[in-house]
Amino acid sequence: MTPAAPFDRVAESLLAFWAEAGIDAMLLDEPLDRIEAGKFVAPKPVDKKPPPPPPAGQVRAGPGGDIAAAVIEARRLAAEAKDLEALKAAIAGFDGCPLKFEGARQSVFCRGAADAPLMVIGEGPGAEEDARGEPFVGRAGQLLDKMLGAAGLKDRVFITNTVFWRPPGNRTPSPQEQATCLPFLERAIELVSPKMLLLVGAPSAKSMLKREEGILSLRGRWFEWRSEAGNLELPAMPTLHPAFLLRQPGAKKKAWSDLLTLTERLDRPDRGA
Ligand code: URA
């Protein structure tokens, strides 16, 4: 018979499971023993005050806001950013992405080499990234770093996401939220000028390539990514998200094979497909 796991290990693993599923807050300030109370007590309704109006001249696309106007504003701000520092500041000051007003602590832009030959684009920040202000620094990020390191890409990547604020509960970012962040992402691609893109997970692959297939069909194949204005073009490869690999370790060999295919092309002098 297998000995029972100690209670603290069981509790720790359960908490980790919840945190990964995006459950990182209690409903009530004080714990409530519902068995003792003998009846269900509904949590207090959330105070749904509308956010204060944006300062004059600024666009805010909160729930029900004007996404088209926010995209135009994002394009203007992104075009004005002369370098990555200016772009980071422009993102932090932008009020047009609804996610900014849905509980995110701060904007999360990028990490890595400013002149990297490879740009990794994930889905969006999670809890750890929201707390630290950098992309891919949680468990999934650690696995991503290990894989990039093993492929010889450690200092040759620039890492970012399709959205720059954490979606509440780690839900998938909506196409509208991605659209308001896209001008900044495209400007980052222009400034870094990578040779190729690695699109990590379905929300990144589908939004960047405007494809509807699932990630299992997209992964490991080469696509040509094109910017909205058509002035930038790069080879792009979708692959599995490291958070998925943590849940399904059996899929790691597929992601590893994608990374090797990509590295082989990146290191080839002509970089042709
Ligand atoms: N998952 C992502 O897609 N991006 C991050 O930055 C972290 C987790």
CSV table of C-alpha atoms and ligand atoms in Angstrom, one decimal:
chain,number,residue,atom,x,y,z
A,1,MET,CA,0.0,0.0,0.0
A,2,THR,CA,1.4,3.5,-0.8
A,3,PRO,CA,1.8,5.6,2.3
A,4,ALA,CA,-0.5,8.7,2.4
A,5,ALA,CA,1.2,11.9,1.4
A,6,PRO,CA,1.7,14.4,4.3
A,7,PHE,CA,-1.2,16.9,4.6
A,8,ASP,CA,1.0,20.0,3.9
A,9,ARG,CA,2.3,18.4,0.6
A,10,VAL,CA,-1.3,17.6,-0.5
A,11,ALA,CA,-2.4,21.2,0.4
A,12,GLU,CA,0.5,22.7,-1.4
A,13,SER,CA,-0.1,20.7,-4.5
A,14,LEU,CA,-3.8,21.6,-4.4
A,15,LEU,CA,-3.0,25.3,-4.0
A,16,ALA,CA,-0.6,25.1,-6.9
A,17,PHE,CA,-3.3,23.5,-9.1
A,18,TRP,CA,-5.7,26.3,-8.2
A,19,ALA,CA,-3.2,29.0,-8.8
A,20,GLU,CA,-2.4,27.5,-12.2
A,21,ALA,CA,-6.1,27.4,-13.0
A,22,GLY,CA,-6.2,31.2,-12.2
A,23,ILE,CA,-7.9,30.9,-8.8
A,24,ASP,CA,-5.7,33.3,-6.8
A,25,ALA,CA,-8.1,35.2,-4.7
A,26,MET,CA,-10.6,34.4,-1.9
A,27,LEU,CA,-14.2,35.6,-2.3
A,28,LEU,CA,-14.4,36.9,1.2
A,29,ASP,CA,-11.9,38.8,3.4
A,30,GLU,CA,-12.4,36.4,6.3
A,31,PRO,CA,-12.7,32.5,6.0
A,32,LEU,CA,-16.2,31.3,6.6
A,33,ASP,CA,-17.0,27.8,8.0
A,34,ARG,CA,-20.1,27.1,5.8
A,35,ILE,CA,-20.7,23.7,7.5
A,36,GLU,CA,-20.8,25.4,10.9
A,37,ALA,CA,-22.9,28.2,9.6
A,38,GLY,CA,-25.3,25.5,8.3
A,39,LYS,CA,-26.4,27.5,5.3
A,40,PHE,CA,-24.9,29.0,2.2
A,41,VAL,CA,-24.0,32.7,2.5
A,42,ALA,CA,-23.7,34.5,-0.8
A,43,PRO,CA,-20.5,36.6,-1.2
A,44,LYS,CA,-21.0,40.4,-1.1
A,45,PRO,CA,-21.7,41.7,-4.5
A,46,VAL,CA,-18.7,43.4,-6.1
A,47,ASP,CA,-19.0,47.2,-6.2
A,48,LYS,CA,-19.6,47.9,-9.9
A,49,LYS,CA,-18.8,51.6,-9.9
A,50,PRO,CA,-18.0,52.7,-13.5
A,51,PRO,CA,-14.3,53.7,-13.8
A,52,PRO,CA,-13.6,57.4,-13.7
A,53,PRO,CA,-13.6,59.2,-17.1
A,54,PRO,CA,-10.2,59.3,-18.8
A,55,PRO,CA,-8.3,62.5,-18.8
A,56,ALA,CA,-9.2,64.9,-21.7
A,57,GLY,CA,-7.7,63.8,-25.0
A,58,GLN,CA,-7.1,60.2,-24.0
A,59,VAL,CA,-9.0,57.1,-25.2
A,60,ARG,CA,-10.2,54.5,-22.8
A,61,ALA,CA,-11.7,51.3,-24.2
A,62,GLY,CA,-13.2,49.8,-21.1
A,63,PRO,CA,-16.1,47.4,-21.3
A,64,GLY,CA,-18.3,48.8,-24.0
A,65,GLY,CA,-15.6,51.3,-25.0
A,66,ASP,CA,-14.6,52.3,-28.5
A,67,ILE,CA,-12.0,49.6,-29.6
A,68,ALA,CA,-11.6,51.2,-33.1
A,69,ALA,CA,-10.6,54.5,-31.5
A,70,ALA,CA,-8.3,52.7,-29.1
A,71,VAL,CA,-6.5,51.0,-32.0
A,72,ILE,CA,-6.0,54.3,-33.8
A,73,GLU,CA,-4.6,55.8,-30.6
A,74,ALA,CA,-2.3,52.7,-30.0
A,75,ARG,CA,-0.9,53.1,-33.6
A,76,ARG,CA,-0.2,56.8,-33.0
A,77,LEU,CA,1.6,56.1,-29.7
A,78,ALA,CA,3.5,53.1,-31.0
A,79,ALA,CA,4.7,55.0,-34.1
A,80,GLU,CA,6.0,57.8,-31.9
A,81,ALA,CA,8.2,55.4,-29.8
A,82,LYS,CA,11.7,55.7,-31.0
A,83,ASP,CA,13.1,52.8,-29.0
A,84,LEU,CA,12.0,50.0,-26.7
A,85,GLU,CA,12.2,52.1,-23.5
A,86,ALA,CA,9.9,54.7,-25.1
A,87,LEU,CA,7.6,51.9,-26.3
A,88,LYS,CA,7.5,50.4,-22.8
A,89,ALA,CA,6.5,53.8,-21.4
A,90,ALA,CA,3.9,54.3,-24.1
A,91,ILE,CA,2.3,51.0,-23.3
A,92,ALA,CA,2.3,51.7,-19.6
A,93,GLY,CA,0.5,55.1,-20.2
A,94,PHE,CA,-2.0,53.7,-22.7
A,95,ASP,CA,-5.6,53.4,-21.5
A,96,GLY,CA,-7.2,51.8,-24.5
A,97,CYS,CA,-6.9,48.1,-23.7
A,98,PRO,CA,-9.9,47.0,-21.5
A,99,LEU,CA,-7.7,44.6,-19.6
A,100,LYS,CA,-5.9,47.5,-17.9
A,101,PHE,CA,-9.1,48.1,-15.9
A,102,GLU,CA,-9.9,44.5,-15.0
A,103,GLY,CA,-7.6,44.0,-12.1
A,104,ALA,CA,-4.1,44.0,-13.6
A,105,ARG,CA,-1.5,45.4,-11.3
A,106,GLN,CA,0.8,46.8,-14.0
A,107,SER,CA,1.7,46.5,-17.7
A,108,VAL,CA,4.0,43.6,-18.7
A,109,PHE,CA,6.0,44.3,-21.8
A,110,CYS,CA,9.1,42.3,-22.5
A,111,ARG,CA,12.4,40.7,-21.5
A,112,GLY,CA,15.4,39.5,-23.4
A,113,ALA,CA,17.9,40.9,-25.9
A,114,ALA,CA,16.9,44.1,-27.8
A,115,ASP,CA,18.6,42.8,-30.9
A,116,ALA,CA,17.5,39.2,-30.7
A,117,PRO,CA,17.2,37.1,-33.9
A,118,LEU,CA,14.2,35.3,-32.4
A,119,MET,CA,11.1,36.9,-30.9
A,120,VAL,CA,8.9,34.6,-28.7
A,121,ILE,CA,5.3,35.8,-28.5
A,122,GLY,CA,3.1,34.3,-25.8
A,123,GLU,CA,-0.6,34.7,-24.9
A,124,GLY,CA,-0.6,37.2,-22.1
A,125,PRO,CA,0.8,37.7,-18.6
A,126,GLY,CA,-0.3,35.4,-15.7
A,127,ALA,CA,-0.3,36.0,-12.0
A,128,GLU,CA,3.5,35.9,-11.5
A,129,GLU,CA,4.1,38.1,-14.5
A,130,ASP,CA,1.5,40.6,-13.3
A,131,ALA,CA,3.2,40.8,-9.9
A,132,ARG,CA,6.8,41.1,-11.3
A,133,GLY,CA,6.2,43.1,-14.4
A,134,GLU,CA,8.0,40.8,-16.8
A,135,PRO,CA,6.7,38.1,-19.2
A,136,PHE,CA,7.2,34.4,-18.7
A,137,VAL,CA,8.7,34.4,-15.2
A,138,GLY,CA,6.3,31.8,-13.6
A,139,ARG,CA,6.5,28.0,-13.9
A,140,ALA,CA,5.7,28.1,-17.6
A,141,GLY,CA,8.4,30.7,-18.2
A,142,GLN,CA,10.9,28.6,-16.4
A,143,LEU,CA,10.2,25.7,-18.6
A,144,LEU,CA,10.3,27.9,-21.7
A,145,ASP,CA,13.8,29.2,-20.5
A,146,LYS,CA,15.0,25.6,-20.0
A,147,MET,CA,13.9,24.7,-23.5
A,148,LEU,CA,15.4,27.8,-25.1
A,149,GLY,CA,18.6,27.2,-23.2
A,150,ALA,CA,18.8,23.6,-24.3
A,151,ALA,CA,18.3,24.7,-28.0
A,152,GLY,CA,21.2,27.2,-27.6
A,153,LEU,CA,18.9,30.2,-27.8
A,154,LYS,CA,19.2,31.5,-24.2
A,155,ASP,CA,20.6,35.0,-25.0
A,156,ARG,CA,19.2,35.2,-28.5
A,157,VAL,CA,15.5,35.8,-27.7
A,158,PHE,CA,13.2,38.7,-27.1
A,159,ILE,CA,10.1,37.6,-25.2
A,160,THR,CA,6.7,39.3,-25.2
A,161,ASN,CA,3.0,38.6,-25.4
A,162,THR,CA,-0.1,39.4,-27.5
A,163,VAL,CA,-1.5,41.5,-24.6
A,164,PHE,CA,0.3,43.5,-22.0
A,165,TRP,CA,-2.1,43.3,-19.0
A,166,ARG,CA,-3.1,40.1,-17.2
A,167,PRO,CA,-6.6,38.8,-18.3
A,168,PRO,CA,-8.6,38.2,-15.1
A,169,GLY,CA,-8.4,34.6,-13.9
A,170,ASN,CA,-5.9,33.9,-16.7
A,171,ARG,CA,-8.8,33.7,-19.2
A,172,THR,CA,-7.8,33.8,-22.9
A,173,PRO,CA,-7.5,37.4,-24.2
A,174,SER,CA,-10.3,38.5,-26.5
A,175,PRO,CA,-9.6,39.5,-30.2
A,176,GLN,CA,-10.5,43.1,-29.2
A,177,GLU,CA,-8.0,43.1,-26.4
A,178,GLN,CA,-5.4,41.7,-28.7
A,179,ALA,CA,-6.3,44.3,-31.4
A,180,THR,CA,-5.6,47.2,-29.0
A,181,CYS,CA,-2.2,45.8,-28.1
A,182,LEU,CA,-1.2,44.8,-31.7
A,183,PRO,CA,0.2,48.2,-32.8
A,184,PHE,CA,2.7,48.1,-29.8
A,185,LEU,CA,3.6,44.5,-30.6
A,186,GLU,CA,4.2,45.3,-34.2
A,187,ARG,CA,6.3,48.3,-33.3
A,188,ALA,CA,8.4,46.0,-31.0
A,189,ILE,CA,8.9,43.7,-33.9
A,190,GLU,CA,10.0,46.6,-36.1
A,191,LEU,CA,12.4,47.9,-33.4
A,192,VAL,CA,14.0,44.5,-32.5
A,193,SER,CA,14.0,43.4,-36.1
A,194,PRO,CA,14.1,39.6,-35.4
A,195,LYS,CA,14.7,37.1,-38.1
A,196,MET,CA,11.7,34.9,-37.1
A,197,LEU,CA,8.9,34.6,-34.7
A,198,LEU,CA,8.0,31.7,-32.3
A,199,LEU,CA,4.3,31.8,-31.6
A,200,VAL,CA,3.6,30.1,-28.3
A,201,GLY,CA,0.1,28.6,-27.8
A,202,ALA,CA,-3.1,28.9,-29.7
A,203,PRO,CA,-4.2,32.5,-28.8
A,204,SER,CA,-0.8,33.8,-30.0
A,205,ALA,CA,-0.7,31.6,-33.2
A,206,LYS,CA,-4.3,32.3,-34.2
A,207,SER,CA,-4.2,36.0,-33.6
A,208,MET,CA,-0.9,36.6,-35.3
A,209,LEU,CA,-1.5,34.4,-38.3
A,210,LYS,CA,-5.3,35.0,-38.5
A,211,ARG,CA,-5.9,31.2,-38.7
A,212,GLU,CA,-8.7,29.2,-37.2
A,213,GLU,CA,-7.1,25.8,-36.9
A,214,GLY,CA,-6.2,24.3,-33.5
A,215,ILE,CA,-2.6,24.6,-32.2
A,216,LEU,CA,-2.1,20.8,-32.7
A,217,SER,CA,-2.6,21.3,-36.4
A,218,LEU,CA,-0.6,24.7,-36.7
A,219,ARG,CA,2.4,23.7,-34.6
A,220,GLY,CA,5.7,22.9,-36.2
A,221,ARG,CA,4.7,24.4,-39.5
A,222,TRP,CA,6.2,27.5,-41.1
A,223,PHE,CA,3.9,30.5,-41.9
A,224,GLU,CA,4.6,33.9,-43.2
A,225,TRP,CA,3.5,36.6,-40.7
A,226,ARG,CA,2.6,40.0,-42.2
A,227,SER,CA,2.0,43.2,-40.2
A,228,GLU,CA,-1.4,44.9,-40.5
A,229,ALA,CA,0.1,47.6,-42.8
A,230,GLY,CA,1.9,45.0,-44.8
A,231,ASN,CA,5.3,46.6,-44.3
A,232,LEU,CA,6.8,43.8,-42.2
A,233,GLU,CA,7.1,40.1,-43.1
A,234,LEU,CA,8.7,37.3,-41.1
A,235,PRO,CA,8.7,33.5,-41.0
A,236,ALA,CA,6.7,32.4,-38.0
A,237,MET,CA,6.3,29.0,-36.3
A,238,PRO,CA,3.5,28.2,-33.9
A,239,THR,CA,4.3,25.7,-31.0
A,240,LEU,CA,2.7,24.4,-27.9
A,241,HIS,CA,2.5,26.6,-24.8
A,242,PRO,CA,4.8,25.6,-21.9
A,243,ALA,CA,1.8,25.8,-19.5
A,244,PHE,CA,0.2,23.0,-21.6
A,245,LEU,CA,3.5,21.1,-21.5
A,246,LEU,CA,3.4,21.3,-17.7
A,247,ARG,CA,0.0,19.6,-17.7
A,248,GLN,CA,0.8,17.2,-20.6
A,249,PRO,CA,4.5,16.3,-20.3
A,250,GLY,CA,4.0,13.7,-23.0
A,251,ALA,CA,3.7,16.6,-25.5
A,252,LYS,CA,7.1,18.0,-24.7
A,253,LYS,CA,8.8,16.0,-27.5
A,254,LYS,CA,6.5,17.8,-30.1
A,255,ALA,CA,7.5,21.2,-28.7
A,256,TRP,CA,11.2,20.2,-28.6
A,257,SER,CA,11.0,19.0,-32.2
A,258,ASP,CA,9.5,22.4,-33.2
A,259,LEU,CA,12.3,24.3,-31.4
A,260,LEU,CA,14.9,22.2,-33.2
A,261,THR,CA,13.4,22.8,-36.6
A,262,LEU,CA,13.3,26.6,-35.9
A,263,THR,CA,16.9,26.7,-34.6
A,264,GLU,CA,18.1,24.8,-37.6
A,265,ARG,CA,16.6,27.4,-39.9
A,266,LEU,CA,17.7,30.4,-37.7
A,267,ASP,CA,21.3,29.1,-37.8
A,268,ARG,CA,21.4,28.5,-41.5
A,269,PRO,CA,23.1,31.3,-43.4
A,270,ASP,CA,20.3,31.7,-46.0
A,271,ARG,CA,17.4,31.0,-43.5
A,272,GLY,CA,15.3,29.8,-46.4
A,273,ALA,CA,12.4,27.5,-45.6
B,1,URA,N1,1.9,32.6,-20.4
B,1,URA,C1,2.0,33.5,-21.4
B,1,URA,O1,1.5,33.3,-22.5
B,1,URA,N2,2.8,34.6,-21.2
B,1,URA,C2,3.4,34.9,-20.1
B,1,URA,O2,4.0,35.9,-20.0
B,1,URA,C3,3.3,34.0,-19.0
B,1,URA,C4,2.5,32.9,-19.2
